[in-house]
mmCIF file of C-alpha atoms and ligand atoms in Angstrom:
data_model
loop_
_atom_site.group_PDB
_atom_site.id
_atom_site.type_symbol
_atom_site.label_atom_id
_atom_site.label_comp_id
_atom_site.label_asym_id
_atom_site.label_seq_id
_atom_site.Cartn_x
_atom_site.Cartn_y
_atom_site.Cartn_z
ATOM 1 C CA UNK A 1 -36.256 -72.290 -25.129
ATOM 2 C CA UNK A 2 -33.042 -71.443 -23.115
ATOM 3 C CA UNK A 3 -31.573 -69.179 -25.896
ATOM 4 C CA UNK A 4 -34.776 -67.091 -25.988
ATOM 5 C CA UNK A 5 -35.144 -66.680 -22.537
ATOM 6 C CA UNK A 6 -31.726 -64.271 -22.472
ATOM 7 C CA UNK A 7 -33.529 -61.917 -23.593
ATOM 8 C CA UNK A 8 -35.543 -60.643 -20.650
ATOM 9 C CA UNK A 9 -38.893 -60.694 -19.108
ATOM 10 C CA UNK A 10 -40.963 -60.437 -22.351
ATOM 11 C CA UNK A 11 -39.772 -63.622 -23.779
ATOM 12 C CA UNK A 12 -39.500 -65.608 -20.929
ATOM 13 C CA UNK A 13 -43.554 -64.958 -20.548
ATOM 14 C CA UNK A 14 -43.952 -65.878 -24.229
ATOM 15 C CA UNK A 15 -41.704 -68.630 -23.252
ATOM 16 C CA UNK A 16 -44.422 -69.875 -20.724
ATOM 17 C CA UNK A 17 -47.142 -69.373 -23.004
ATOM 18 C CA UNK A 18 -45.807 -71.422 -26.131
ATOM 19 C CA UNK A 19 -44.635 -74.191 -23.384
ATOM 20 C CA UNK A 20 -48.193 -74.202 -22.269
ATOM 21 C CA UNK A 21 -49.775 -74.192 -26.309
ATOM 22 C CA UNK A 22 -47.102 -77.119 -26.995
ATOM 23 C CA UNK A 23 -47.924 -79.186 -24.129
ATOM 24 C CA UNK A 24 -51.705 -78.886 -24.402
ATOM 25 C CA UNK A 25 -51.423 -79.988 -28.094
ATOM 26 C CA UNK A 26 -49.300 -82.883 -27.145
ATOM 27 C CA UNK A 27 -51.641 -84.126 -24.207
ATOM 28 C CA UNK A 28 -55.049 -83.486 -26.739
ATOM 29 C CA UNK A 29 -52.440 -85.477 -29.301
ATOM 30 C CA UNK A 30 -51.946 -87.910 -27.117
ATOM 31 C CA UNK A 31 -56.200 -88.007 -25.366
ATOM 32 C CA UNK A 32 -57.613 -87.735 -28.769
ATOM 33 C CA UNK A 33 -55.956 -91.453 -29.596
ATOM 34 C CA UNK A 34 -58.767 -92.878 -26.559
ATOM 35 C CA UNK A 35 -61.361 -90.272 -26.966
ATOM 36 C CA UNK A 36 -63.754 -92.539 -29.152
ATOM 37 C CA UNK A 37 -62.912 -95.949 -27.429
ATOM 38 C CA UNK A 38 -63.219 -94.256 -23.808
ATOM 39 C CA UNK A 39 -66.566 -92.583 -25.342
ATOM 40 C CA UNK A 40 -65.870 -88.809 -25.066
ATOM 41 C CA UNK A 41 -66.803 -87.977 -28.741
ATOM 42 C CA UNK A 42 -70.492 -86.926 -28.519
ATOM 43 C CA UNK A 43 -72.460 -85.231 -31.823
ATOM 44 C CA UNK A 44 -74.381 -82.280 -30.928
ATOM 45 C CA UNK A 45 -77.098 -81.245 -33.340
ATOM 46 C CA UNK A 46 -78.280 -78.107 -34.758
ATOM 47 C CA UNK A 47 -81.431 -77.036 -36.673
ATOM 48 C CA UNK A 48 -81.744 -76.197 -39.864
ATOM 49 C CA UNK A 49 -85.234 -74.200 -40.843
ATOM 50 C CA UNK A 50 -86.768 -73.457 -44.234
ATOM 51 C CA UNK A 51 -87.577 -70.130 -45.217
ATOM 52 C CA UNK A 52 -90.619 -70.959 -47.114
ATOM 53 C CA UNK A 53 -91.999 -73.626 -44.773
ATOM 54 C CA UNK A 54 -90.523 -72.140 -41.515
ATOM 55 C CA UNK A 55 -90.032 -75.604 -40.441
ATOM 56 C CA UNK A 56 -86.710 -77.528 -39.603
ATOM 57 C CA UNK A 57 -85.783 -79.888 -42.389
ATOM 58 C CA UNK A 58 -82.302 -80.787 -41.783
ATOM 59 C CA UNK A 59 -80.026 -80.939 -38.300
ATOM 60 C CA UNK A 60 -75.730 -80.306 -38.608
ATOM 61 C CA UNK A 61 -74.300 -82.880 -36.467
ATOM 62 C CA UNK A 62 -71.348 -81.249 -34.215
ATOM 63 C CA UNK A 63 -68.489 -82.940 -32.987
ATOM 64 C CA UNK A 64 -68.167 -82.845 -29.048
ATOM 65 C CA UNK A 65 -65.306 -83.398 -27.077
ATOM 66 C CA UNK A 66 -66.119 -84.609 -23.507
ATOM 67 C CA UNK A 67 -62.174 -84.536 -22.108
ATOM 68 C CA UNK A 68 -62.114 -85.876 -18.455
ATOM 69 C CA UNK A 69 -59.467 -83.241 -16.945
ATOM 70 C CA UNK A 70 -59.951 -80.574 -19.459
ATOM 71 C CA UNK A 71 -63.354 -80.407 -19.673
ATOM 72 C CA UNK A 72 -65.498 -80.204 -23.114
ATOM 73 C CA UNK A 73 -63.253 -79.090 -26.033
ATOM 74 C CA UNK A 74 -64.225 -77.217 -29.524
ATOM 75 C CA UNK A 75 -63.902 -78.597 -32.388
ATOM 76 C CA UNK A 76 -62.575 -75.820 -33.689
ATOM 77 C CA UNK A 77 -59.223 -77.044 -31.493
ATOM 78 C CA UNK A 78 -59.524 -80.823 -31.797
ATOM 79 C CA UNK A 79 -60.112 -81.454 -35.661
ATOM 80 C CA UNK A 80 -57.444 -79.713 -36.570
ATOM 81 C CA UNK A 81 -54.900 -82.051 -34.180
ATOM 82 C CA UNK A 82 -57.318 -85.316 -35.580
ATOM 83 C CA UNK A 83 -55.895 -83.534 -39.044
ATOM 84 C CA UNK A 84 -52.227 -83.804 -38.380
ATOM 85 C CA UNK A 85 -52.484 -86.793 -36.554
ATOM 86 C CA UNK A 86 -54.548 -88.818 -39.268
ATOM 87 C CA UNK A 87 -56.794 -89.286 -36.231
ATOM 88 C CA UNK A 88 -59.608 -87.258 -38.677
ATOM 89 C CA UNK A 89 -60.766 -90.686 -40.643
ATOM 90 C CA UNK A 90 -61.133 -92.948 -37.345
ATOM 91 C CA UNK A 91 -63.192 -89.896 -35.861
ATOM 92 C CA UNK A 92 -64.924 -89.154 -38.942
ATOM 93 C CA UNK A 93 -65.953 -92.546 -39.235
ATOM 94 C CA UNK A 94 -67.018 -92.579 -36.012
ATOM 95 C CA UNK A 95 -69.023 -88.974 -36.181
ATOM 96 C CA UNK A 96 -70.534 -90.533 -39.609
ATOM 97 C CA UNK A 97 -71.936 -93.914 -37.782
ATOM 98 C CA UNK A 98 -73.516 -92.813 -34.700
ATOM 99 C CA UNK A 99 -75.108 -90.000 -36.696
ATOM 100 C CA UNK A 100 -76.424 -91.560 -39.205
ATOM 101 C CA UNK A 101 -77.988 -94.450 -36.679
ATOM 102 C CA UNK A 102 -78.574 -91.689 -34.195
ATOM 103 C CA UNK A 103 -81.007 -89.986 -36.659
ATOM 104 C CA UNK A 104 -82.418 -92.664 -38.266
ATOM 105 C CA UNK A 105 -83.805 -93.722 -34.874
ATOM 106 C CA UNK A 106 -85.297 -90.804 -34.182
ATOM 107 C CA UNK A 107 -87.161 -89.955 -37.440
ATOM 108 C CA UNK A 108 -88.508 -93.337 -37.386
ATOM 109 C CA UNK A 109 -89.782 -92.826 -33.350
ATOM 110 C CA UNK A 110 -91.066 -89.157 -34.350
ATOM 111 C CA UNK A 111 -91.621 -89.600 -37.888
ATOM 112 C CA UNK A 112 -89.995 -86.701 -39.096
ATOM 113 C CA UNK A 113 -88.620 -86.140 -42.302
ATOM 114 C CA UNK A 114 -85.503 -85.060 -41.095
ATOM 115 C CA UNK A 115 -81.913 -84.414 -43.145
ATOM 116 C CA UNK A 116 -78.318 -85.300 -41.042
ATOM 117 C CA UNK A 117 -76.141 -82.556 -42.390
ATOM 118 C CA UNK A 118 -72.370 -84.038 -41.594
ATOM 119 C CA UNK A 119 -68.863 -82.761 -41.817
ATOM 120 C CA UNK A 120 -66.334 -84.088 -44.024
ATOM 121 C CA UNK A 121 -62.426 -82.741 -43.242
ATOM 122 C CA UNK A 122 -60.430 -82.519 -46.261
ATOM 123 C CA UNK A 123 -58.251 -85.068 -45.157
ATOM 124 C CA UNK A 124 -61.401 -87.541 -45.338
ATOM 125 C CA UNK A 125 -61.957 -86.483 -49.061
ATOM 126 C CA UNK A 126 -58.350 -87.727 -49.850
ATOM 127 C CA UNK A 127 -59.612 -91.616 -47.927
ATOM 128 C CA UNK A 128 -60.260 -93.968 -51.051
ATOM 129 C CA UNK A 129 -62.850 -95.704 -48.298
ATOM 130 C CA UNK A 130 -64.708 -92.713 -47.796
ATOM 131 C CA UNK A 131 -67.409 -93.665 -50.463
ATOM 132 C CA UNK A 132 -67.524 -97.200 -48.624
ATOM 133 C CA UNK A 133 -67.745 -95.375 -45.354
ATOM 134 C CA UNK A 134 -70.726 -93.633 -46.514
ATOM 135 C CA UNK A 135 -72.207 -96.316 -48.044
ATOM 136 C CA UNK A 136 -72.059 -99.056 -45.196
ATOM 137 C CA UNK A 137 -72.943 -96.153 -42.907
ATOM 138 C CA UNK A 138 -76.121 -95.587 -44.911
ATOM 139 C CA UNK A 139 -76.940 -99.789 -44.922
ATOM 140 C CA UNK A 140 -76.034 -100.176 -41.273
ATOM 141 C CA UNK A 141 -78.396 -97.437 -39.873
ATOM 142 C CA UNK A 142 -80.742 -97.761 -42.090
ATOM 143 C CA UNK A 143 -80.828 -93.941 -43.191
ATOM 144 C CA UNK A 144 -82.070 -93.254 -46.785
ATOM 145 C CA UNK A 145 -79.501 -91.873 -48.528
ATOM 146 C CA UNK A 146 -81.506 -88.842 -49.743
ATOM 147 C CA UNK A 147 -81.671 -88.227 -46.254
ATOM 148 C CA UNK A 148 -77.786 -87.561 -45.823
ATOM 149 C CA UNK A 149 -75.972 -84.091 -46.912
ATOM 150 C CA UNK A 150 -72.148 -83.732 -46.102
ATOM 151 C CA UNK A 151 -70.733 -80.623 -46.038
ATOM 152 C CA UNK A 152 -67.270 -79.905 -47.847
ATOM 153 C CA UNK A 153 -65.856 -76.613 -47.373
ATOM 154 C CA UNK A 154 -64.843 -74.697 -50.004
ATOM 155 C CA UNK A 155 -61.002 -74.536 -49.021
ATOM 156 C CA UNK A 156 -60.945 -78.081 -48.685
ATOM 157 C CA UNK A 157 -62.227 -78.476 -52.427
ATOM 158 C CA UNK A 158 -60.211 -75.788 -53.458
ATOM 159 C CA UNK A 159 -57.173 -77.770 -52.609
ATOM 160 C CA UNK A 160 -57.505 -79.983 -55.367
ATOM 161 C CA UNK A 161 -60.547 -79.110 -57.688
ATOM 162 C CA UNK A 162 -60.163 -81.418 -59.837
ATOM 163 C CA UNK A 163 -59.999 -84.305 -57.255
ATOM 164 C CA UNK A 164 -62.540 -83.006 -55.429
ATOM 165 C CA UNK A 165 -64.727 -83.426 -58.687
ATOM 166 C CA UNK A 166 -64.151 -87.311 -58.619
ATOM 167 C CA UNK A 167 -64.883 -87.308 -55.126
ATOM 168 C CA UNK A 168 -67.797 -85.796 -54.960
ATOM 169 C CA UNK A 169 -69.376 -87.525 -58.364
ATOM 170 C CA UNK A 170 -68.847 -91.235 -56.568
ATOM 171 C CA UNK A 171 -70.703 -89.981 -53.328
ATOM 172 C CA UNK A 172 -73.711 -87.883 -54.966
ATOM 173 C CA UNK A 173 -73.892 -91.614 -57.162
ATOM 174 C CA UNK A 174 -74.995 -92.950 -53.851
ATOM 175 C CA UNK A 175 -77.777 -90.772 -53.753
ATOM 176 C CA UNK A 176 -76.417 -88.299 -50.832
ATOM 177 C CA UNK A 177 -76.582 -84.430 -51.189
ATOM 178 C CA UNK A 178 -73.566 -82.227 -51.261
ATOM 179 C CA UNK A 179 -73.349 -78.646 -49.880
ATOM 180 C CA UNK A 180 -70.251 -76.318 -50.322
ATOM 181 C CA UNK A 181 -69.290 -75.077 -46.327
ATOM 182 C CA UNK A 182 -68.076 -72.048 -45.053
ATOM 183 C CA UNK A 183 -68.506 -70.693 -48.371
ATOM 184 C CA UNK A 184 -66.787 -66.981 -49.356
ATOM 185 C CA UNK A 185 -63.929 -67.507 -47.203
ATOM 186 C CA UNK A 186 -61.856 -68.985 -49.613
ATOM 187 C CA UNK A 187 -61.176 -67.906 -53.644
ATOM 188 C CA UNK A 188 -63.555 -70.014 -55.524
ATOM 189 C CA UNK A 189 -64.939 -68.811 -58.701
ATOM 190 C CA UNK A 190 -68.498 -69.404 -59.731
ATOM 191 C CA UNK A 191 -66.817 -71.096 -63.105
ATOM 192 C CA UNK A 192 -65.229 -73.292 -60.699
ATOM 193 C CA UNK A 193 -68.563 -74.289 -58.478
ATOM 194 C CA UNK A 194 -70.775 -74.654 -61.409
ATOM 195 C CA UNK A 195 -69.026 -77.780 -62.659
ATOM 196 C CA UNK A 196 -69.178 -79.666 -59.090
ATOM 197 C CA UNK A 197 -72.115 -81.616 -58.224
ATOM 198 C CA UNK A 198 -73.532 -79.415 -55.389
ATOM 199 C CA UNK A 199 -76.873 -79.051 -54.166
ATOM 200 C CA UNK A 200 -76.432 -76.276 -51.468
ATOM 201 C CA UNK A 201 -74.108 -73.491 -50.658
ATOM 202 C CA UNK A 202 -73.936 -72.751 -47.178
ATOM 203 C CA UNK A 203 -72.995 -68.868 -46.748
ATOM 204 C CA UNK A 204 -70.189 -68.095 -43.682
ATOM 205 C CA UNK A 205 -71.045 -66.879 -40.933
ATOM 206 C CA UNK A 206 -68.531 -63.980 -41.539
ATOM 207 C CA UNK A 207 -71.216 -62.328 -43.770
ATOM 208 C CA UNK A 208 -73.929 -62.945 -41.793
ATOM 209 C CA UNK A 209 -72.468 -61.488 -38.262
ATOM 210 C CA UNK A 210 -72.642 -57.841 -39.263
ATOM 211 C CA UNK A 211 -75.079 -57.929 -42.292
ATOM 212 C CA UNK A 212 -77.989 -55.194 -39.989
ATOM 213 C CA UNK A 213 -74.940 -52.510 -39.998
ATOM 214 C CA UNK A 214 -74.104 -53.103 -43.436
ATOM 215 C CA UNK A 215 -75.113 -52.476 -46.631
ATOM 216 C CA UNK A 216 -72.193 -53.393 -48.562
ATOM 217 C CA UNK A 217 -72.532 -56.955 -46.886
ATOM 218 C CA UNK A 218 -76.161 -57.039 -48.220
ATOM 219 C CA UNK A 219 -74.961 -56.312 -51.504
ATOM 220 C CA UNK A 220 -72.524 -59.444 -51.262
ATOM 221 C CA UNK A 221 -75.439 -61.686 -49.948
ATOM 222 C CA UNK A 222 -78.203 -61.049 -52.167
ATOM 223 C CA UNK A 223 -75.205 -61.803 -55.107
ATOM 224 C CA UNK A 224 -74.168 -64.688 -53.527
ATOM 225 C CA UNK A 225 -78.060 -65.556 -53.268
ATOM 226 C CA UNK A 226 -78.907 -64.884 -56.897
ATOM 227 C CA UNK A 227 -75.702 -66.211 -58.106
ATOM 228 C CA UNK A 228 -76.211 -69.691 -56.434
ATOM 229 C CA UNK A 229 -80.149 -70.239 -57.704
ATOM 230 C CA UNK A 230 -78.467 -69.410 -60.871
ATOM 231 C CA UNK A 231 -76.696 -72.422 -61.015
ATOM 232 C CA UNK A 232 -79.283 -74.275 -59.063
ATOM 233 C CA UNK A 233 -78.123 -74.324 -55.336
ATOM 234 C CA UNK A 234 -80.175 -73.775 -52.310
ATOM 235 C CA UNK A 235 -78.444 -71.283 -49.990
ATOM 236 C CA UNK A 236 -78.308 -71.615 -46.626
ATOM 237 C CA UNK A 237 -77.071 -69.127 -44.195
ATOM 238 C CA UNK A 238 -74.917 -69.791 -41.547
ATOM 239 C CA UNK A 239 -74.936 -67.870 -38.251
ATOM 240 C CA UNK A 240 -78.080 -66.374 -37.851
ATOM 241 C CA UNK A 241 -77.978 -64.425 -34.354
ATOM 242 C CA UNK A 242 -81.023 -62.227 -34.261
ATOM 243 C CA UNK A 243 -84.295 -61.776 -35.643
ATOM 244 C CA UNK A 244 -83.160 -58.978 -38.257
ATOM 245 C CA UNK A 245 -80.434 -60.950 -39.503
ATOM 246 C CA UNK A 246 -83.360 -63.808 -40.665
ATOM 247 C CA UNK A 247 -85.911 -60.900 -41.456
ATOM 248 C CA UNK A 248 -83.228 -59.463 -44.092
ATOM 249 C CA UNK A 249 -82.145 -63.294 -45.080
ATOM 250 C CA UNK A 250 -86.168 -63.658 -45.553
ATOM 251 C CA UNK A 251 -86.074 -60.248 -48.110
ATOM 252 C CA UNK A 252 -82.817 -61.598 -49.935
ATOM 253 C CA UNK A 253 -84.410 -64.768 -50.915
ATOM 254 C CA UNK A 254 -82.416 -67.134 -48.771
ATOM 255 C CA UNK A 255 -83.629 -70.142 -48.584
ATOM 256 C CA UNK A 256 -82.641 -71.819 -45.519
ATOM 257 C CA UNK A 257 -80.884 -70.678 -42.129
ATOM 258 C CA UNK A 258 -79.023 -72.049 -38.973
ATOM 259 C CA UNK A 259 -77.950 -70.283 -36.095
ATOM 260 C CA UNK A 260 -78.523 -69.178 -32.609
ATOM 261 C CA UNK A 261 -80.958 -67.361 -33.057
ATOM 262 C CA UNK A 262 -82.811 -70.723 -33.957
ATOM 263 C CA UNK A 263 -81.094 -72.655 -31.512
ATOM 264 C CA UNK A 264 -77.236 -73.679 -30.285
ATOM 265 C CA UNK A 265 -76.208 -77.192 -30.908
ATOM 266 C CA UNK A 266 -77.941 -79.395 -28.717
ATOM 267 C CA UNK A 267 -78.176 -83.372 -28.080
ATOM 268 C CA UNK A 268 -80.740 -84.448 -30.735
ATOM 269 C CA UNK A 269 -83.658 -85.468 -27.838
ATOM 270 C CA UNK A 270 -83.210 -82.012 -26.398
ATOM 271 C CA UNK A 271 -83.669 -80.755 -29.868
ATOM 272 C CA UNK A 272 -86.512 -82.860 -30.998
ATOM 273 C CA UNK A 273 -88.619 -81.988 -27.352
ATOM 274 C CA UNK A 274 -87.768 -77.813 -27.745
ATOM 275 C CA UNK A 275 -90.263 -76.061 -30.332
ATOM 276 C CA UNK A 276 -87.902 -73.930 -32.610
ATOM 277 C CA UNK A 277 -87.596 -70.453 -31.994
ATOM 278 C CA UNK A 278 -89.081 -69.084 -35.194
ATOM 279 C CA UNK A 279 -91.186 -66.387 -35.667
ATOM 280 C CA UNK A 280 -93.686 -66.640 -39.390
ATOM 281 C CA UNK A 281 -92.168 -63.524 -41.033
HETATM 282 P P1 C2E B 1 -68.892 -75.338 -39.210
HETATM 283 O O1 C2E B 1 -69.086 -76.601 -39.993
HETATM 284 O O2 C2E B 1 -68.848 -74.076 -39.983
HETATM 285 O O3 C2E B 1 -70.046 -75.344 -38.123
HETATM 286 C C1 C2E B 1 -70.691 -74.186 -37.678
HETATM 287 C C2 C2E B 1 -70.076 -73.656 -36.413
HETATM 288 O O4 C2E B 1 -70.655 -72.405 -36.097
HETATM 289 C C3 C2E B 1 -70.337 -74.548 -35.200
HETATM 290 O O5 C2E B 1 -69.219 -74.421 -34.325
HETATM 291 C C4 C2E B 1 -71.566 -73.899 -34.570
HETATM 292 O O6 C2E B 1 -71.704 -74.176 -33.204
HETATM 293 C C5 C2E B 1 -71.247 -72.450 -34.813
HETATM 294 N N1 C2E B 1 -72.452 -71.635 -34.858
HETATM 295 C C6 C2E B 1 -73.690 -71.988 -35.286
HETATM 296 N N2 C2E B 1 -74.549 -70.959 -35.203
HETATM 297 C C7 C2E B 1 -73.853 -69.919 -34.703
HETATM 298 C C8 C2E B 1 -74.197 -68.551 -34.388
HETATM 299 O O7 C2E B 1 -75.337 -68.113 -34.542
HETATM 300 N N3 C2E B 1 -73.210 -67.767 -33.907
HETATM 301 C C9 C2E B 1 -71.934 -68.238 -33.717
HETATM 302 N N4 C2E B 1 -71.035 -67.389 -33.214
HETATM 303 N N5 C2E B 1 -71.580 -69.502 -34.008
HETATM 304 C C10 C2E B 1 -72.515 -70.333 -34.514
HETATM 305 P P2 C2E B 1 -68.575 -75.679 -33.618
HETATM 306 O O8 C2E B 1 -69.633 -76.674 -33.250
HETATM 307 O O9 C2E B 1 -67.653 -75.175 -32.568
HETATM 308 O O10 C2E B 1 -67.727 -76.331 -34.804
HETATM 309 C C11 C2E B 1 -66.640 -75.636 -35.346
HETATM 310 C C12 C2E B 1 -66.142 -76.299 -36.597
HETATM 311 O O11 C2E B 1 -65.585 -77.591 -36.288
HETATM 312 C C13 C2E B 1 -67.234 -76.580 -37.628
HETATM 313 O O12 C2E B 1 -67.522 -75.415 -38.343
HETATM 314 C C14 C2E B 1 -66.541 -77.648 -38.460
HETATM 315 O O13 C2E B 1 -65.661 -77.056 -39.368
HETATM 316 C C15 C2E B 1 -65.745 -78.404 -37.427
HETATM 317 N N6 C2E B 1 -66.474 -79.644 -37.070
HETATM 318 C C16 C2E B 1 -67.441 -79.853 -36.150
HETATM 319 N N7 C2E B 1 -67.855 -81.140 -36.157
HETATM 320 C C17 C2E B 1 -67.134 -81.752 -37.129
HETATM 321 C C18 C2E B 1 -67.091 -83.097 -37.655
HETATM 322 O O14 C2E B 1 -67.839 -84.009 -37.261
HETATM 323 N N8 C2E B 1 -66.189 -83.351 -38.658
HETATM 324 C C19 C2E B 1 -65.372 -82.375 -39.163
HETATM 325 N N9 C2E B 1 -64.506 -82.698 -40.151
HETATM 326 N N10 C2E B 1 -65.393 -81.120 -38.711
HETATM 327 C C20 C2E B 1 -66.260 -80.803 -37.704
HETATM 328 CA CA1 CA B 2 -70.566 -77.265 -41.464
HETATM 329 CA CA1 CA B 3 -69.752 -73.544 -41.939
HETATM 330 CA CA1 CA B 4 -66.768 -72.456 -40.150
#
């Protein structure tokens, strides 16, 4: 840092700001390597509601980091640090287990026909145990498999198509469902999708944020609609803040939604007690 810090005031601040960045990294690095066997990791859950139905059918299970001097942490910062530090299949695994058994506990007590939506980093696509993850995940808790979608997003498929392919075939052979995430922020092609065994397409929440003042962006989402129940995916829409975001999702033929609006990620009792917030359009 010494070199830069010649330079005047201006870089000595930036000095003090990457010094801070670096350190924090190296002390989540560092915290991250105890966070599941000190019990910090927690799975918040949000809902997932038909269109059709207006009903919840499926809950996303969230990563949470409980950190005891830094208080709770996104996973938006922590995965990627799990990423670099091959942390991601340990933590995966773990996300994957208590999930699964977490849900399977509760649709038995509340007999609810209920789908765990989970995360899979691209990094756990690469693990040759991921399918035996899944699997023994599955047997353990007693989940049916058909109850189980994980999520891949579309950069981490895009990475490696091809691989991806293989991937995905061994885990929809257990009987799971597959949805492409955070889909339209990467470059896929439709020629590319169409040959990957996906069920459901999960729109960002990049289109959905300013799709009322827009109507270039409802252009983009009814193609994106029409074009995925072309091939055969459901669509789900991610983000959904206000009620004439999901009234214009409703018009577009959408099928399914998440988002605020609904309800914020929440532990799954808090979730299964609240009625969800939506109104029969
Ligand atoms: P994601 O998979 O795209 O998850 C959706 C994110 O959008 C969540 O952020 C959720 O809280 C947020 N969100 C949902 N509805 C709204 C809304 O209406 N408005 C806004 N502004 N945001 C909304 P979260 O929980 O912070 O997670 C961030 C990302 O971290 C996830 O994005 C996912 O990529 C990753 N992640 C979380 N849990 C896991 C996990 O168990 N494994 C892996 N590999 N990644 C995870
Ligand atoms: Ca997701
Ligand atoms: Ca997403
Ligand atoms: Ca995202």
């Amino acid at each position: 840092y010494r070199a830069k810090t010649r330079g005047g005031g201006c870089h000595a601040f930036f000095d003090v700001e990457l010094r801070k960045r670096v350190q924090r990294h190296m002390d989540l690095e560092q915290d991250l390597r105890h966070a599941v066997g000190r019990d910090q990791l927690w799975v918040a859950y949000q809902p997932v509601a038909d269109l059709r139905t207006d009903r919840t059918v499926a809950v996303e299970g969230l990563l949470r980091w409980r950190h005891p001097d830094h208080g709770p942490i996104s996973p938006a910062e922590f995965i990627p640090v799990a990423e670099e530090t091959n942390l991601i299949n340990s933590i995966g695994a773990h996300m994957l287990r208590s999930a699964t058994h977490q849900l399977a506990v509760e649709r038995e007590r509340h007999h609810l026909d209920l789908t765990l939506n989970a995360n899979l980093s691209p990094r756990q696509l690469d693990d040759p145990g991921l399918p035996g993850l899944v699997e023994s995940a599955l047997a353990d808790s007693g989940l049916p498999a058909r109850a189980l979608c994980l999520e891949i997003t579309e950069e981490a498929i895009m990475q490696d198509p091809a691989a991806a392919a293989r991937v995905l075939e061994t885990l929809r052979e257990l009987g799971v469902s597959l949805a492409i995430d955070d889909f339209g922020t990467g470059y896929s092609s439709l020629a590319q999708i169409r040959r990957l065994p996906l069920d459901s397409l999960k729109i960002d929440r990049s289109f959905i944020t300013d799709l009322s003042e827009s109507d270039e962006l409802r252009v983009i989402v009814t193609s994106i609609v029409t074009m995925a129940h072309a091939i055969g995916l459901d669509v789900v829409a991610e983000g959904v803040e206000t009620a004439h975001q999901l009234d214009l999702l409703r018009t577009i033929g959408c099928d399914h939604v998440q988002g605020y609006y609904l309800s914020r990620p929440v532990p799954l009792d808090e979730l299964l007690t609240s009625p969800l917030r939506l109104p029969t359009g």
